Short mmCIF file of C-alpha atoms in Angstrom, two decimals:
data_model
loop_
_atom_site.label_atom_id
_atom_site.label_comp_id
_atom_site.label_asym_id
_atom_site.label_seq_id
_atom_site.Cartn_x
_atom_site.Cartn_y
_atom_site.Cartn_z
CA MET H 1 -231.74 207.64 154.18
CA GLY H 2 -227.98 207.19 153.86
CA TYR H 3 -227.86 204.64 156.66
CA TRP H 4 -230.75 202.70 155.12
CA VAL H 5 -228.94 202.53 151.77
CA ALA H 6 -225.74 201.43 153.52
CA LEU H 7 -227.64 198.77 155.46
CA LEU H 8 -229.43 197.33 152.44
CA LEU H 9 -226.47 197.36 150.06
CA SER H 10 -224.00 196.01 152.63
CA LEU H 11 -226.40 193.27 153.61
CA ALA H 12 -227.08 192.37 149.96
CA LEU H 13 -223.36 192.18 149.14
CA SER H 14 -222.64 190.17 152.27
CA VAL H 15 -225.38 187.64 151.50
CA LEU H 16 -224.39 187.38 147.83
CA ILE H 17 -220.70 186.82 148.57
CA ALA H 18 -221.51 184.37 151.40
CA TRP H 19 -223.79 182.43 149.04
CA VAL H 20 -221.02 182.20 146.45
CA TRP H 21 -218.56 181.14 149.17
CA ALA H 22 -220.90 178.48 150.59
CA PHE H 23 -222.54 177.03 147.48
CA VAL H 24 -220.60 177.96 144.34
CA GLY H 25 -216.92 178.02 145.21
CA SER H 26 -214.14 178.29 142.66
CA SER H 27 -212.53 175.70 140.41
CA ARG H 28 -209.49 177.83 139.61
CA VAL H 29 -205.99 176.95 140.73
CA ASP H 30 -206.08 179.72 143.35
CA GLY H 31 -209.65 178.85 144.38
CA ALA H 32 -208.78 178.31 148.04
CA PHE H 33 -207.33 181.82 148.25
CA GLN H 34 -210.34 183.28 146.41
CA MET H 35 -212.72 181.63 148.88
CA ARG H 36 -210.70 182.97 151.83
CA VAL H 37 -211.00 186.47 150.35
CA ALA H 38 -214.72 185.91 149.71
CA TRP H 39 -215.22 184.85 153.33
CA TRP H 40 -213.48 187.99 154.62
CA LEU H 41 -215.43 190.21 152.22
CA ALA H 42 -218.73 188.67 153.37
CA LEU H 43 -217.69 189.26 156.98
CA ILE H 44 -216.63 192.88 156.35
CA PHE H 45 -219.82 193.76 154.47
CA GLY H 46 -221.84 192.02 157.18
CA CYS H 47 -220.12 194.17 159.81
CA GLY H 48 -220.91 197.24 157.71
CA ALA H 49 -224.58 196.24 157.64
CA ALA H 50 -224.52 195.68 161.41
CA PHE H 51 -222.96 199.12 161.95
CA ALA H 52 -225.58 200.84 159.76
CA GLY H 53 -228.36 198.95 161.54
CA GLN H 54 -226.96 199.97 164.92
CA ARG H 55 -226.85 203.64 163.87
CA ILE H 56 -230.47 203.47 162.63
CA PHE H 57 -231.53 201.89 165.94
CA ARG H 58 -229.69 204.51 168.02
CA LEU H 59 -231.17 207.38 166.02
CA TYR H 60 -234.64 205.89 166.47
CA ARG H 61 -234.07 205.37 170.21
CA GLN H 62 -232.75 208.91 170.68
CA ALA H 63 -236.19 210.21 169.59
CA LEU H 64 -234.91 213.72 168.89
CA ARG H 65 -237.73 216.22 168.37
CA TRP H 66 -237.27 219.83 167.27
CA ARG H 67 -240.02 222.41 167.21
CA GLY H 68 -239.16 226.08 166.81
CA ASP H 69 -236.42 226.89 169.33
CA VAL H 70 -237.09 223.88 171.57
CA LEU H 71 -235.50 220.42 171.53
CA THR H 72 -236.57 217.21 173.23
CA TRP H 73 -234.83 213.83 173.19
CA ASN H 74 -234.73 210.69 175.30
CA GLY H 75 -232.72 211.51 178.39
CA SER H 76 -233.19 215.27 178.16
CA GLY H 77 -235.69 215.38 181.00
CA GLY H 78 -238.12 217.58 179.09
CA HIS H 79 -237.94 220.55 176.77
CA VAL H 80 -234.57 222.21 176.20
CA ALA H 81 -234.38 225.73 174.79
CA MET H 82 -231.80 226.16 172.03
CA ARG H 83 -230.82 229.48 173.59
CA SER H 84 -229.49 227.66 176.66
CA LEU H 85 -226.53 226.35 174.63
CA VAL H 86 -223.25 226.36 176.55
CA SER H 87 -220.95 224.82 173.94
CA LEU H 88 -221.10 223.24 170.50
CA GLN H 89 -218.25 221.05 169.27
CA THR H 90 -217.77 218.64 166.39
CA SER H 91 -215.72 215.46 166.42
CA VAL H 92 -213.67 213.78 163.72
CA PHE H 93 -216.13 210.87 163.83
CA GLY H 94 -219.01 212.92 162.40
CA PHE H 95 -220.85 213.96 165.54
CA ALA H 96 -221.72 217.35 166.96
CA GLN H 97 -221.83 217.57 170.74
CA ALA H 98 -224.14 220.28 172.07
CA ARG H 99 -224.04 221.05 175.80
CA PHE H 100 -226.87 223.01 177.34
CA ALA H 101 -227.40 224.75 180.68
CA GLY H 102 -228.35 222.34 183.43
CA GLY H 103 -225.77 219.78 182.30
CA ARG H 104 -227.83 218.37 179.45
CA SER H 105 -225.88 217.05 176.50
CA LEU H 106 -227.02 216.14 173.00
CA SER H 107 -224.96 214.16 170.50
CA VAL H 108 -226.07 214.78 166.90
CA ASP H 109 -225.05 212.37 164.14
CA LEU H 110 -224.13 214.68 161.26
CA ALA H 111 -224.87 211.94 158.71
CA ALA H 112 -228.52 211.75 159.80
CA ALA H 113 -231.22 213.42 157.73
CA GLY H 114 -231.91 216.98 158.85
CA SER H 115 -228.94 217.14 161.22
CA SER H 116 -227.16 219.93 159.33
CA ASP H 117 -230.38 221.99 159.42
CA LEU H 118 -230.61 221.45 163.17
CA ILE H 119 -227.00 222.51 163.77
CA GLU H 120 -227.49 225.60 161.58
CA LYS H 121 -230.62 226.49 163.57
CA ILE H 122 -228.76 226.10 166.89
CA GLU H 123 -225.93 228.27 165.55
CA ASP H 124 -228.38 230.92 164.27
CA VAL H 125 -230.33 231.09 167.53
CA ASN H 126 -227.12 231.51 169.55
CA GLY H 127 -225.35 233.93 167.19
CA LEU H 128 -222.67 231.41 166.21
CA ALA H 129 -223.43 231.32 162.48
CA PRO H 130 -220.65 232.31 160.07
CA ALA H 131 -220.95 235.87 158.77
CA ASP H 132 -221.30 234.73 155.15
CA ARG H 133 -224.35 232.53 155.89
CA PRO H 134 -227.66 234.36 155.68
CA GLY H 135 -229.76 234.29 158.84
CA GLU H 136 -233.18 232.81 159.30
CA HIS H 137 -235.98 234.01 157.09
#
């Protein structure tokens, strides 16, 4: 839901600022500078909306499915058991990279809904969970 909110709000701000830039303008002494700033703001918010839309599209295309201890996603070549995990790493960009036996690799966007639950489940199944976190119930 976070990406949807980012998409809608960024798009709304971009359109609003672009509308002001194109049709309203400014009659102040520094109006030319204000309109330059408005143009850049519209562009930046538009890029933010494009980024959020791209993330939504990639998450949809990945088609990650999780049932019990089995994962399936586009490009996985079938069902992948969570117990076949070889390594689990996180990046500074907000992704977790899970590598499984057979060379299969899954990139999980940690900002996506349910992703933290999935990573916790993978950690629990493979005995990687922190000692202070209770196990599955």
